[in-house]
XYZ file of N, CA and C in Angstrom:
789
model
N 32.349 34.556 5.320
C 33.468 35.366 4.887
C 34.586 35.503 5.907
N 34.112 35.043 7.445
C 35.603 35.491 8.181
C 36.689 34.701 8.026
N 36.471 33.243 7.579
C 37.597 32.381 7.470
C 38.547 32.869 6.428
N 37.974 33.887 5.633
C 38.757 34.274 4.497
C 39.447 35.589 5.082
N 39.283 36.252 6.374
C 39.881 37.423 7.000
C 41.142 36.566 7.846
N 40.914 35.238 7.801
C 41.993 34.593 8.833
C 41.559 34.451 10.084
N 40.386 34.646 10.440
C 40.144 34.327 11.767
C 39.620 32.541 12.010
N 40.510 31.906 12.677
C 40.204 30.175 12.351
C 38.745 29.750 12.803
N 38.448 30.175 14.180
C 36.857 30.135 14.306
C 35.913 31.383 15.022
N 34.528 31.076 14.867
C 33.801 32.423 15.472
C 32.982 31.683 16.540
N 32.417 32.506 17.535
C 31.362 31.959 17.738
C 30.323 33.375 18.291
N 29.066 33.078 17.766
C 28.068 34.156 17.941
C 27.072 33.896 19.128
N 26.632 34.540 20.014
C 25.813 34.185 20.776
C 24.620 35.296 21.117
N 23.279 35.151 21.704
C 22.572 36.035 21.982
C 22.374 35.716 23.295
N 21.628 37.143 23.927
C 21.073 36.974 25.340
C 19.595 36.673 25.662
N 19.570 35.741 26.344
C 18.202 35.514 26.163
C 17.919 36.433 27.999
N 16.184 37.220 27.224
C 16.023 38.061 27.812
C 16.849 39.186 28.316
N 17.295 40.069 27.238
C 18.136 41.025 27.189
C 17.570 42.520 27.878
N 17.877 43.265 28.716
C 17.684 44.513 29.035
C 18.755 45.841 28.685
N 17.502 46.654 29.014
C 18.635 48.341 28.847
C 19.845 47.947 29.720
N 21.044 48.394 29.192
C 22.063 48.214 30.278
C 22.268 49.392 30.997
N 22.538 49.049 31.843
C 22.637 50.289 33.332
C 23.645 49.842 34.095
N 24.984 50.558 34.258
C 26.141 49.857 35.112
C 26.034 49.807 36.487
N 25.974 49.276 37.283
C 27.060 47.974 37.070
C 26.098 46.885 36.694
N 25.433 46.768 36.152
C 24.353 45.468 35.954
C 25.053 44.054 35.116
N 24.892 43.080 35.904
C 25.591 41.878 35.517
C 24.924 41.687 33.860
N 25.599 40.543 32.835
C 24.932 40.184 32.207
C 23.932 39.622 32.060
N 22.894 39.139 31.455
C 21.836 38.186 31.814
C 22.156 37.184 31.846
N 21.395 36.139 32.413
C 21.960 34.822 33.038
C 22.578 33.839 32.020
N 21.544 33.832 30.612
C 21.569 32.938 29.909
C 21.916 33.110 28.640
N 22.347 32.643 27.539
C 22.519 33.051 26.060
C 22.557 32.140 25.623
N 22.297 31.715 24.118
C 22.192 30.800 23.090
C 23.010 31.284 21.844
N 23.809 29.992 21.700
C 25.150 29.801 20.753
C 24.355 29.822 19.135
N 24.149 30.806 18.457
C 23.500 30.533 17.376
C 24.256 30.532 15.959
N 25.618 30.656 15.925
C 26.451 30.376 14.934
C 28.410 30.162 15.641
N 28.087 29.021 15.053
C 29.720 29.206 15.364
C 30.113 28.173 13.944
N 32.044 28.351 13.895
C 32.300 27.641 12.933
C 33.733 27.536 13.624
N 34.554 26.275 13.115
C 36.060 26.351 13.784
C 37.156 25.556 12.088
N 38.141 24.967 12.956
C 39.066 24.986 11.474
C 38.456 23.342 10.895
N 37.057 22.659 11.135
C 36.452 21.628 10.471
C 34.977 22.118 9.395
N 34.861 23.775 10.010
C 33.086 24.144 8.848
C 32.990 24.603 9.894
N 31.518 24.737 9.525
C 30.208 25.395 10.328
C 29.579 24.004 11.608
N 29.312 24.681 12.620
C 29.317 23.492 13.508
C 27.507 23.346 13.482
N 27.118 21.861 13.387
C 25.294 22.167 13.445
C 25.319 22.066 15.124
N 23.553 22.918 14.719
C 22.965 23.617 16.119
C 21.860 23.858 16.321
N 21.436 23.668 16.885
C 20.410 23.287 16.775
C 19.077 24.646 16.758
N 17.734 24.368 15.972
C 17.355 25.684 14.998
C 17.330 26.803 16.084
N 16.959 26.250 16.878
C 16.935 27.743 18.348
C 17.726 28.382 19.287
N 19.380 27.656 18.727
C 20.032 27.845 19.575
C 20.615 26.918 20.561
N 21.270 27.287 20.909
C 22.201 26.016 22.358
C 22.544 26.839 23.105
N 21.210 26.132 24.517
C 21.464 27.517 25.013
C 22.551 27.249 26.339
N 23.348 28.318 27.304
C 24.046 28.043 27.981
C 24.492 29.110 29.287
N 24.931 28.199 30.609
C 25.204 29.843 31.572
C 26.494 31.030 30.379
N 25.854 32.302 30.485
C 26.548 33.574 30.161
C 28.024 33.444 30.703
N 28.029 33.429 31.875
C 29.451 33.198 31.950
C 30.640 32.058 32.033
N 30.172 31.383 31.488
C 31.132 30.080 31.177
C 31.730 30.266 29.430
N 30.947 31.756 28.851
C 31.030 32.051 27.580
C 31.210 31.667 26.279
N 31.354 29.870 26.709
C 30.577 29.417 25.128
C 29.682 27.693 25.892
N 28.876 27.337 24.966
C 28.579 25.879 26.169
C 29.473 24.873 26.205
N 30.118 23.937 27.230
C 30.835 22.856 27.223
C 31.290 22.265 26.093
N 32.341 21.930 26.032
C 32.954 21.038 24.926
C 33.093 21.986 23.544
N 33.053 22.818 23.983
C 32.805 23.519 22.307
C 34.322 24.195 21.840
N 35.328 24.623 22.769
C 36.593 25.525 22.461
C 37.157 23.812 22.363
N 38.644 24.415 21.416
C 38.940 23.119 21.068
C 40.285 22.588 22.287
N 40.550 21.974 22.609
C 41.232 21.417 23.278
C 42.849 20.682 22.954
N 42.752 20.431 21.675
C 44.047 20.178 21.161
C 45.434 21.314 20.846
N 44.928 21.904 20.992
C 45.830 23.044 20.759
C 45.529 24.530 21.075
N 46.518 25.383 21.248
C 46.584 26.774 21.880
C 45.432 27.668 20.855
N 45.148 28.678 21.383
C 44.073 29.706 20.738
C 44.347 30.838 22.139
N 43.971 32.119 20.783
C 43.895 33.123 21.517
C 42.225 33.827 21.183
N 41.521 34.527 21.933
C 40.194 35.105 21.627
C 39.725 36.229 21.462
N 39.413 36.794 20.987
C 39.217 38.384 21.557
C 37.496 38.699 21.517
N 37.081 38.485 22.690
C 35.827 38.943 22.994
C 35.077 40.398 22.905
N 33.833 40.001 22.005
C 32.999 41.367 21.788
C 31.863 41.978 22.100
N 31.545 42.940 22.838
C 30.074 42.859 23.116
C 29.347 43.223 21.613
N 28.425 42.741 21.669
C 27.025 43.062 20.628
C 26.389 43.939 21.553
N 26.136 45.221 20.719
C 24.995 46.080 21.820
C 24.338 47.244 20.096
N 22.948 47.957 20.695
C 22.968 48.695 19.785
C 22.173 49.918 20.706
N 23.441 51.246 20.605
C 23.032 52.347 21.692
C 23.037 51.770 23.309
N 21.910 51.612 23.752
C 21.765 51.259 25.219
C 21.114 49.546 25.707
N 21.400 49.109 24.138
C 19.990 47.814 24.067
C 21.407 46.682 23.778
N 21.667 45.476 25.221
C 22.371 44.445 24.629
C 21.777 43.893 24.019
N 22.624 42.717 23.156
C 22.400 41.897 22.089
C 23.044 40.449 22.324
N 23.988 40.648 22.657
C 24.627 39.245 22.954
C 26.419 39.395 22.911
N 26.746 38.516 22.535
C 28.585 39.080 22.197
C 29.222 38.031 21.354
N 30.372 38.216 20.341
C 31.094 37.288 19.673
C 32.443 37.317 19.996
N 32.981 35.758 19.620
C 34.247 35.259 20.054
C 35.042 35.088 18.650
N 35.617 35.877 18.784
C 36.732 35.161 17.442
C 38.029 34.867 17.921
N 38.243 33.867 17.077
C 39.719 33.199 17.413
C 40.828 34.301 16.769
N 41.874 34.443 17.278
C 42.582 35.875 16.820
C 43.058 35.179 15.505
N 42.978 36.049 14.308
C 44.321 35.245 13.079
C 44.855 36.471 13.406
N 44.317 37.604 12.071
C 45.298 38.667 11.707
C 44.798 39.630 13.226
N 46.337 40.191 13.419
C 47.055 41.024 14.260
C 46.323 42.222 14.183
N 45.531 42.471 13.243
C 44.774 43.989 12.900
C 43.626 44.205 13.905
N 43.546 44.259 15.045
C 42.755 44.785 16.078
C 41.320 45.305 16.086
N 41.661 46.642 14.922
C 40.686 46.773 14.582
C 39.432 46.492 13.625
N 39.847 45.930 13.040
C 39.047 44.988 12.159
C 38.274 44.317 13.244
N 38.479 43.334 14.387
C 37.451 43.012 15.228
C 35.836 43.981 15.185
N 36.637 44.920 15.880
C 36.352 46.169 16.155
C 35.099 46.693 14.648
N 35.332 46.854 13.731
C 34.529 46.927 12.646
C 33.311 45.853 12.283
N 34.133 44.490 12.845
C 32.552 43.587 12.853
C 32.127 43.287 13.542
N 32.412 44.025 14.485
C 31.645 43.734 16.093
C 30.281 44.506 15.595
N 30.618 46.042 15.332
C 29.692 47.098 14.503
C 28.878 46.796 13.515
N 29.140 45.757 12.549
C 28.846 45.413 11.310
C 27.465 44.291 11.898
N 27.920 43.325 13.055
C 27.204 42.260 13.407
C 26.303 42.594 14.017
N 26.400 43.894 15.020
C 25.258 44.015 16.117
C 24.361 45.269 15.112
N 24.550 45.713 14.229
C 23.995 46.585 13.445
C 22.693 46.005 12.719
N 23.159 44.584 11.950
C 22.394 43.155 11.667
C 21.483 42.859 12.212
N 22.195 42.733 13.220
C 21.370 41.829 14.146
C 19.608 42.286 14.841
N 20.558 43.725 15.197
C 19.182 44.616 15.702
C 18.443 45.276 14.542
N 18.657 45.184 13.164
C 17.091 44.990 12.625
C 16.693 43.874 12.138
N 17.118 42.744 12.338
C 16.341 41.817 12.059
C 15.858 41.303 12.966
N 16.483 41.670 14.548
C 15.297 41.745 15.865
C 13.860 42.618 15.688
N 14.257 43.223 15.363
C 13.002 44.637 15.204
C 12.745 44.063 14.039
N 12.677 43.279 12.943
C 11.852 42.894 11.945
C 10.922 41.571 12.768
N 11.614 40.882 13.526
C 11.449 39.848 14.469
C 10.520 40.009 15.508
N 10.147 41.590 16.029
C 9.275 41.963 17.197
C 7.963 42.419 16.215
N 8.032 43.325 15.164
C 7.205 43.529 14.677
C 6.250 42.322 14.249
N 6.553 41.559 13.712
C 6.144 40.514 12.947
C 5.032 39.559 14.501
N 5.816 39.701 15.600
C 5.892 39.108 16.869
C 4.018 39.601 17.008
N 4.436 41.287 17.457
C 2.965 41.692 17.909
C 1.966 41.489 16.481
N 2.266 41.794 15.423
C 1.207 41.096 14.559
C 0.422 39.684 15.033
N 1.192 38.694 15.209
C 0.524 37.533 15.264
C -0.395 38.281 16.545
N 0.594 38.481 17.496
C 0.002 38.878 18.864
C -1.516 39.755 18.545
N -1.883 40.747 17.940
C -2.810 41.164 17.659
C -4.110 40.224 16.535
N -3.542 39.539 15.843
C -4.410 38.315 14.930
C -4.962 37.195 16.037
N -4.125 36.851 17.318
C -4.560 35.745 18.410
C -5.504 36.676 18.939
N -5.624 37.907 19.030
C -6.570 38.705 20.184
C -7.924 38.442 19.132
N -8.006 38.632 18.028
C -9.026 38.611 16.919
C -9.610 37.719 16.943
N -8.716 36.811 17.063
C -9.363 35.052 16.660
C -10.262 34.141 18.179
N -9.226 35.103 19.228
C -10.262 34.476 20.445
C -11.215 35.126 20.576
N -11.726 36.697 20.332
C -12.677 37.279 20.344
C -14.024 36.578 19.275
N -13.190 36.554 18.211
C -14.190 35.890 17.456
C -14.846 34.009 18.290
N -14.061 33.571 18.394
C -14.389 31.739 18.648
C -15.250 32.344 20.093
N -15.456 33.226 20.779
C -16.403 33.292 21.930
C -17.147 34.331 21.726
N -17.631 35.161 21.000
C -18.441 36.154 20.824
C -19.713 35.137 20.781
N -19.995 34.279 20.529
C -21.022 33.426 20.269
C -21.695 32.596 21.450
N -20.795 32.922 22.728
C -20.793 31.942 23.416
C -22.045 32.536 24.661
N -22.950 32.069 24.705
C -24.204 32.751 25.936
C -23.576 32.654 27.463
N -23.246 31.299 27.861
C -23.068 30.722 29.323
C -21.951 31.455 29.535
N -21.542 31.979 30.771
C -20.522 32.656 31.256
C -19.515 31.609 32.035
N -19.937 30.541 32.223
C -18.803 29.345 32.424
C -18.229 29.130 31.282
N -19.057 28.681 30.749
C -18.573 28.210 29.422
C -17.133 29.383 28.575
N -18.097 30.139 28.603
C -17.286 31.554 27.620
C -16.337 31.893 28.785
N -16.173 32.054 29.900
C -14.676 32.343 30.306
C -13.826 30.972 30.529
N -14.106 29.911 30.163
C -13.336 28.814 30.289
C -12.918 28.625 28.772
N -13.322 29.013 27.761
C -13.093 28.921 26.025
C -11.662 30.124 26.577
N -12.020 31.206 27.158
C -10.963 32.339 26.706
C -9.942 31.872 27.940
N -10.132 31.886 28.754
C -8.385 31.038 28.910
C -7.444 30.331 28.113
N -8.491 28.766 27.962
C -8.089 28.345 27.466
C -7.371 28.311 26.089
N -8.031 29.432 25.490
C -7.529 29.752 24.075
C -6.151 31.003 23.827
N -6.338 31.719 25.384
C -5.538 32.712 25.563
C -3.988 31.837 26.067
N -4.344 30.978 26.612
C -2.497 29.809 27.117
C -2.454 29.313 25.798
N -3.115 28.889 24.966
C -2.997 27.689 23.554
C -2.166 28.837 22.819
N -2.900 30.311 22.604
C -2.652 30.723 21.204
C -1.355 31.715 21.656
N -1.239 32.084 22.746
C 0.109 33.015 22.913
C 1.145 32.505 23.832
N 0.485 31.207 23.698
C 2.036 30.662 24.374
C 2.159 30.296 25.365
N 1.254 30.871 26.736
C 1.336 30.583 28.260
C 1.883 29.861 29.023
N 2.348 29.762 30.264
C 2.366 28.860 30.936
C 0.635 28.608 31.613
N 0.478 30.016 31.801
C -0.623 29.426 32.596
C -1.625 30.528 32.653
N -3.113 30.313 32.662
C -4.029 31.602 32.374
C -5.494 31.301 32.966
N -5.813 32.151 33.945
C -6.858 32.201 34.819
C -7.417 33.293 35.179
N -9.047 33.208 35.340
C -9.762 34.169 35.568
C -10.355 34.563 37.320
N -10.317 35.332 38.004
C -11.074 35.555 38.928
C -12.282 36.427 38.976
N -13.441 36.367 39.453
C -14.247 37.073 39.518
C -14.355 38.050 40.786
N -15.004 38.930 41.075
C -15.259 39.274 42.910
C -16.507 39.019 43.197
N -17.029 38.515 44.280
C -18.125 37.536 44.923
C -18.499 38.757 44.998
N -20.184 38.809 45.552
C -21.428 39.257 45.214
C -21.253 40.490 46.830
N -20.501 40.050 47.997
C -20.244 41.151 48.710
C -19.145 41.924 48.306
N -18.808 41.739 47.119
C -17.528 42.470 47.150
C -15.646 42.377 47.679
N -15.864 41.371 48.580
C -14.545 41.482 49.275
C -13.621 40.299 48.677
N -13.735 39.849 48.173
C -13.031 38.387 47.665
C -12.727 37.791 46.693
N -12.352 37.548 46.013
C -11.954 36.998 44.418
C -11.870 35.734 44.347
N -12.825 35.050 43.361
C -12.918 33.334 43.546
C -12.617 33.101 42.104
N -11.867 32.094 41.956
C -11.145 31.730 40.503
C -12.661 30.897 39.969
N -12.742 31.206 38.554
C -13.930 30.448 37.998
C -13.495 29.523 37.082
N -12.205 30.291 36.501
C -11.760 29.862 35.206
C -10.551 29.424 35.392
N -9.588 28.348 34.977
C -8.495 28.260 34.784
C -8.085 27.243 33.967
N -6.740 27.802 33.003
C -6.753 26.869 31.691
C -6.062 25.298 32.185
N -6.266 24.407 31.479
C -6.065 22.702 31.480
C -6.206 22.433 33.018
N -5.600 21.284 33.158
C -6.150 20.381 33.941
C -5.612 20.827 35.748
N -4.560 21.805 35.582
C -4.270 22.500 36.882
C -5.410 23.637 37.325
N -6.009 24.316 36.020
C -6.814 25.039 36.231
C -8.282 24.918 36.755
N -8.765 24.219 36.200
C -9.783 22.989 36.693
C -9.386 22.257 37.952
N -8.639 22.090 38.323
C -8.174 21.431 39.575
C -8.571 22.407 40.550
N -7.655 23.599 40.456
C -7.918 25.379 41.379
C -9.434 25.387 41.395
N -9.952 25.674 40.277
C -11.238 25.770 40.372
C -12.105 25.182 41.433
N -11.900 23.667 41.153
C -12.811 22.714 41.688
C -12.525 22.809 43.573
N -11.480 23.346 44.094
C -10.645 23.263 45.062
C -11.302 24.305 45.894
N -11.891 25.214 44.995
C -12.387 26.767 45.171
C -11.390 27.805 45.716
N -10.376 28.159 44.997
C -9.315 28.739 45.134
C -10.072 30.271 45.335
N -9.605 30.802 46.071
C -10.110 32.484 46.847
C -9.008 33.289 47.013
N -9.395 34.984 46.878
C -7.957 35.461 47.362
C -8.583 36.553 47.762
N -7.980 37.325 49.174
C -9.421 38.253 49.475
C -8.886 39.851 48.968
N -9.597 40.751 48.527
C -9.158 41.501 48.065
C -8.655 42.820 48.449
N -8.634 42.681 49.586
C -7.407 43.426 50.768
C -5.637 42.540 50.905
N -5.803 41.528 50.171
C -4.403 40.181 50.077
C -3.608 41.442 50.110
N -2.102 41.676 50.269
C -1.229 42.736 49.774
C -0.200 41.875 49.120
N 0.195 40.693 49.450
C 0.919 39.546 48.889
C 0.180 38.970 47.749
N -0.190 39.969 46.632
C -0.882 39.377 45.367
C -1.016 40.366 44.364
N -0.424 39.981 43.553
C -0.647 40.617 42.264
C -1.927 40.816 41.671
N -3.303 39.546 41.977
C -4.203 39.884 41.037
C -5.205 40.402 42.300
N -4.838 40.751 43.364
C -5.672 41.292 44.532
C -5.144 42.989 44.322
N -3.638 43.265 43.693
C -3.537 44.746 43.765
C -4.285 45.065 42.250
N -4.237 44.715 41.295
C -5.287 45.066 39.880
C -6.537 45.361 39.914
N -6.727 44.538 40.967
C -8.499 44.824 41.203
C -8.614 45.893 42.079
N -7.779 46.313 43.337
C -7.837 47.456 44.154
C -7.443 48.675 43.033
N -6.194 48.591 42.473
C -6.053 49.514 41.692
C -6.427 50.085 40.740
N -6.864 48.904 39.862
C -7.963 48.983 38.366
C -6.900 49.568 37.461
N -5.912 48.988 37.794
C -4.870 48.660 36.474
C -3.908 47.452 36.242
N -3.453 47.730 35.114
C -3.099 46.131 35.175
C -1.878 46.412 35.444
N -0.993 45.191 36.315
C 0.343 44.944 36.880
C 1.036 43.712 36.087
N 2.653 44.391 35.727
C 3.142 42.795 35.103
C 4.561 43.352 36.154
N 4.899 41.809 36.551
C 6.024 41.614 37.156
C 6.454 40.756 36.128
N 7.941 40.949 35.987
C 8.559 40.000 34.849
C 9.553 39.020 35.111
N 10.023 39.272 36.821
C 10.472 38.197 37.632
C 9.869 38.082 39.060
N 8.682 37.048 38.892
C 8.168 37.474 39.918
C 8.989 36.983 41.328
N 9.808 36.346 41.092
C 10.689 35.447 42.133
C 11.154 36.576 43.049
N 11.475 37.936 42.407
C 12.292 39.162 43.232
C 11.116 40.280 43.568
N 9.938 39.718 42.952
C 8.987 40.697 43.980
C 8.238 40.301 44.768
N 8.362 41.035 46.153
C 7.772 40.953 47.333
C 6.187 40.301 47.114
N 5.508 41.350 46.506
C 4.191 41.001 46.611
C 3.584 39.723 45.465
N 4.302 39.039 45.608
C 4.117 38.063 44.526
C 4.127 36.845 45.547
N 2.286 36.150 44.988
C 1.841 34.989 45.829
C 2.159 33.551 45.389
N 3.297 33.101 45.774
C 3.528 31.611 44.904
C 2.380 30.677 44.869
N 2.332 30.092 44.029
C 1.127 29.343 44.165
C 2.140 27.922 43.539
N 1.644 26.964 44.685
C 2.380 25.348 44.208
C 2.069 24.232 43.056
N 0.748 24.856 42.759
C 0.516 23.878 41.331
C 1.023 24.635 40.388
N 1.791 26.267 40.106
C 2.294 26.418 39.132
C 3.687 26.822 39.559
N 4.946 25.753 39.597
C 6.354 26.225 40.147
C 7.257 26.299 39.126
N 6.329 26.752 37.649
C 7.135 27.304 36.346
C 7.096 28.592 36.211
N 6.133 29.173 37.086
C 5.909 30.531 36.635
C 7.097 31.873 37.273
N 7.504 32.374 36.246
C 8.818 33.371 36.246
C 8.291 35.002 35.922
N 6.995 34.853 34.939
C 6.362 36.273 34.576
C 5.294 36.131 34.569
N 4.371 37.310 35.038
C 3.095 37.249 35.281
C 2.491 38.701 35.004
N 1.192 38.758 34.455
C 0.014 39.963 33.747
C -0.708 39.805 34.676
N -1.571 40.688 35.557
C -2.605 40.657 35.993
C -3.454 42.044 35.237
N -4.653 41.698 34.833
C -5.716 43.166 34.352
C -6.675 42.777 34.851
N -7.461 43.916 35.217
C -8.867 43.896 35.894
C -9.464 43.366 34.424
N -10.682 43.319 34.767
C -11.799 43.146 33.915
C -12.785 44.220 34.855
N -13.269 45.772 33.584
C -13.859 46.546 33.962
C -14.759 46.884 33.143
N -16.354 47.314 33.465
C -17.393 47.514 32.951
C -17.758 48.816 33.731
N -17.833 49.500 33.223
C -17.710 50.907 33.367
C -16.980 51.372 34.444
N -17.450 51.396 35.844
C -16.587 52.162 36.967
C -16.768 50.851 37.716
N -17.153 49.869 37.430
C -17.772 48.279 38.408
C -16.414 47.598 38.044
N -15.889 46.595 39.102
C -14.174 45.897 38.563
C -15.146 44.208 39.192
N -15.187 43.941 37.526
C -15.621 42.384 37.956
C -15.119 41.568 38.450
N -13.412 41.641 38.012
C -12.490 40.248 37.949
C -11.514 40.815 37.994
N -10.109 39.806 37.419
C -9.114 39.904 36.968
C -8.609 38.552 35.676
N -8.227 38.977 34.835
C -7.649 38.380 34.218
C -6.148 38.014 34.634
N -5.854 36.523 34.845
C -4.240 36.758 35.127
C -3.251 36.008 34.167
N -2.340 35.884 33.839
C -1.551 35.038 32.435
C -0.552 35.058 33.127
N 0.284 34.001 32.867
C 1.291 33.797 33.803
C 3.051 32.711 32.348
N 3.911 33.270 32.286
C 4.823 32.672 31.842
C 5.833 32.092 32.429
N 6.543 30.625 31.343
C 7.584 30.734 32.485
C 9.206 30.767 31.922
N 9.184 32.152 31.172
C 10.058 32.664 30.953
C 10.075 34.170 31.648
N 11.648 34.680 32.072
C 11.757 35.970 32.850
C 11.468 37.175 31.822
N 10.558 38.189 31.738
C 10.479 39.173 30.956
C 10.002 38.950 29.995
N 9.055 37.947 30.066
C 8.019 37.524 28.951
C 6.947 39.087 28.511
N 6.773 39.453 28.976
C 5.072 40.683 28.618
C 5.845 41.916 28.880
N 5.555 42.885 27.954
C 5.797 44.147 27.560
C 4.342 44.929 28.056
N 4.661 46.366 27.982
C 3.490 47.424 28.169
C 2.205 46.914 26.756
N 2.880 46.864 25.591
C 1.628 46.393 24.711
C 1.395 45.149 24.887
C-alpha cells in the first residue's frame, strides 16, 4: 500500500540480537533487510533476510544511484524493546504520516515477534521431552551422556555442547562428553579444568551451584577461550545436582551473541 501514499521506495530492516535500550547505547551491530521495494516492485531477498553492518543503513548496492532521493529514517521500537528501523523515500510532504507508520509497523511487528518467541520455547520445551525420552533407556553412563549432548547441539541448534564431571577427590572437572568430532577429540585429549579455575565459566557453576549464561562471552573477563571452538559468542553453564552432591556441569555453547535467555 505505500506506493499508493507516494512514497517511491521503502526499506524495512530488523536488529539482529536486539536489547532494552538504555542511552547512550549504540545500535546493535547487525540487521537484516527483510522488505524493501523501489520504483521497479518488490526487490527478492532472500527468506531470512540480507543481513548487513547497522550503520552503513541499508546493504551495498541497494539505494539507487541514478538519480537524487531524499529519506526519512525511522526507528522501530515498542516501549523500551528495539526492533529495527525503516527508510522511506520521501514522496508526500506530510511528515507526519511517516510518523503514523512508523507506529503502525513496529506495533506489527512486535506481536508477531511475540507470536514468534512463543511458538520458539514450545519447540524448545518438545526438544527437552524428546531427549529425555531417546535416553531414559540408556544403562551405560558413557553412552547416555554422549546420546544427550549430542542430541542437545542437533535438536536446539548449538554450536557446541559438553559435559564435565568432578573426579572422585573432588577438585577437578574432566570433560567425558562432548558433542561431534571436536568433542570427542577434547575428550580423548583429557581436557581438565580445576575447580578453583576463576577464568571459567563451567568451574564458577559448579562452585556456585547455579547456572551462569554469558551472552558475549568475548567481553567477559572470566570467560576461558578454548581453540577448537573459535565460533563460540554465547555460552550456558548448569551444574548437574543430585541432592546437595554437584556432579558436573552441563555446558552449551552458541555462536550467535545473546543466544540463551533465563528460561
Amino acid at each position: 500500500g505505500l506506493p499508493k501514499l507516494g512514497s517511491p521506495s521503502c526499506y524495512l530492516a530488523l536488529y539482529e540480537d536486539p536489547q532494552p535500550y538504555e542511552y547512550p547505547q549504540p545500535a546493535p551491530e547487525h540487521a537484516r533487510l527483510i522488505l524493501a521495494y523501489n520504483e521497479e516492485g518488490r526487490v527478492a531477498l532472500e527468506p531470512e533476510g540480507r543481513r548487513f553492518s547497522t550503520h552503513h543503513l541499508l546493504p551495498e548496492g541497494m539505494l539507487p544511484t541514478h538519480r537524487r532521493y531524499t529519506m526519512v529514517l525511522q526507528p522501530l521500537y515498542f516501549q523500551d524493546a528495539q526492533i529495527g528501523f525503516v527508510l522511506f523515500e520521501v514522496g508526500p510532504q506530510d511528515w507526519s504520516m511517516y510518523e503514523v507508520l512508523r507506529g503502525e509497523i513496529a506495533s506489527a511487528l512486535q506481536g508477531a515477534l511475540l507470536v514468534e518467541q512463543e511458538e520458539k520455547r514450545a519447540r524448545q520445551l518438545q526438544t527437552v521431552a524428546e531427549v529425555s525420552t531417546a535416553t531414559s533407556t540408556i544403562l551405560d553412563t558413557a553412552i547416555l551422556l554422549q546420546e544427550v549432548v549430542d542430541l542437545t547441539k542437533e535438536r536446539f541448534g548449538l554450536y557446541h555442547a559438553h559435559i564435565y564431571l568432578l573426579n572422585d577427590t573432588g577438585d577437578t572437572l574432566d570433560l567425558v562428553a562432548g558433542a561431534d568430532e571436536t568433542g570427542r577429540k577434547m575428550v580423548a585429549e583429557g581436557w581438565q579444568i580445576p575447580l578453583n579455575r576463576e577464568q571459567s565459566l563451567v568451574a564458577r557453576a559448579a562452585r556456585f551451584r547455579e547456572g551462569i549464561i554469558v551472552n558475549d562471552v568475548r567481553e567477559n573477563p572470566d570467560w576461558l577461550p578454548n581453540p577448537l571452538l573459535p565460533k563460540t559468542r554465547s555460552e550456558l553453564a548448569m551444574p548437574l545436582i543430585a541432592g546437595e552432591r554437584v556432579l558436573g556441569v552441563l555446558d552449551v555453547q552458541a555462536s550467535q551473541v545473546n543466544y540463551f535467555t533465563g528460561d
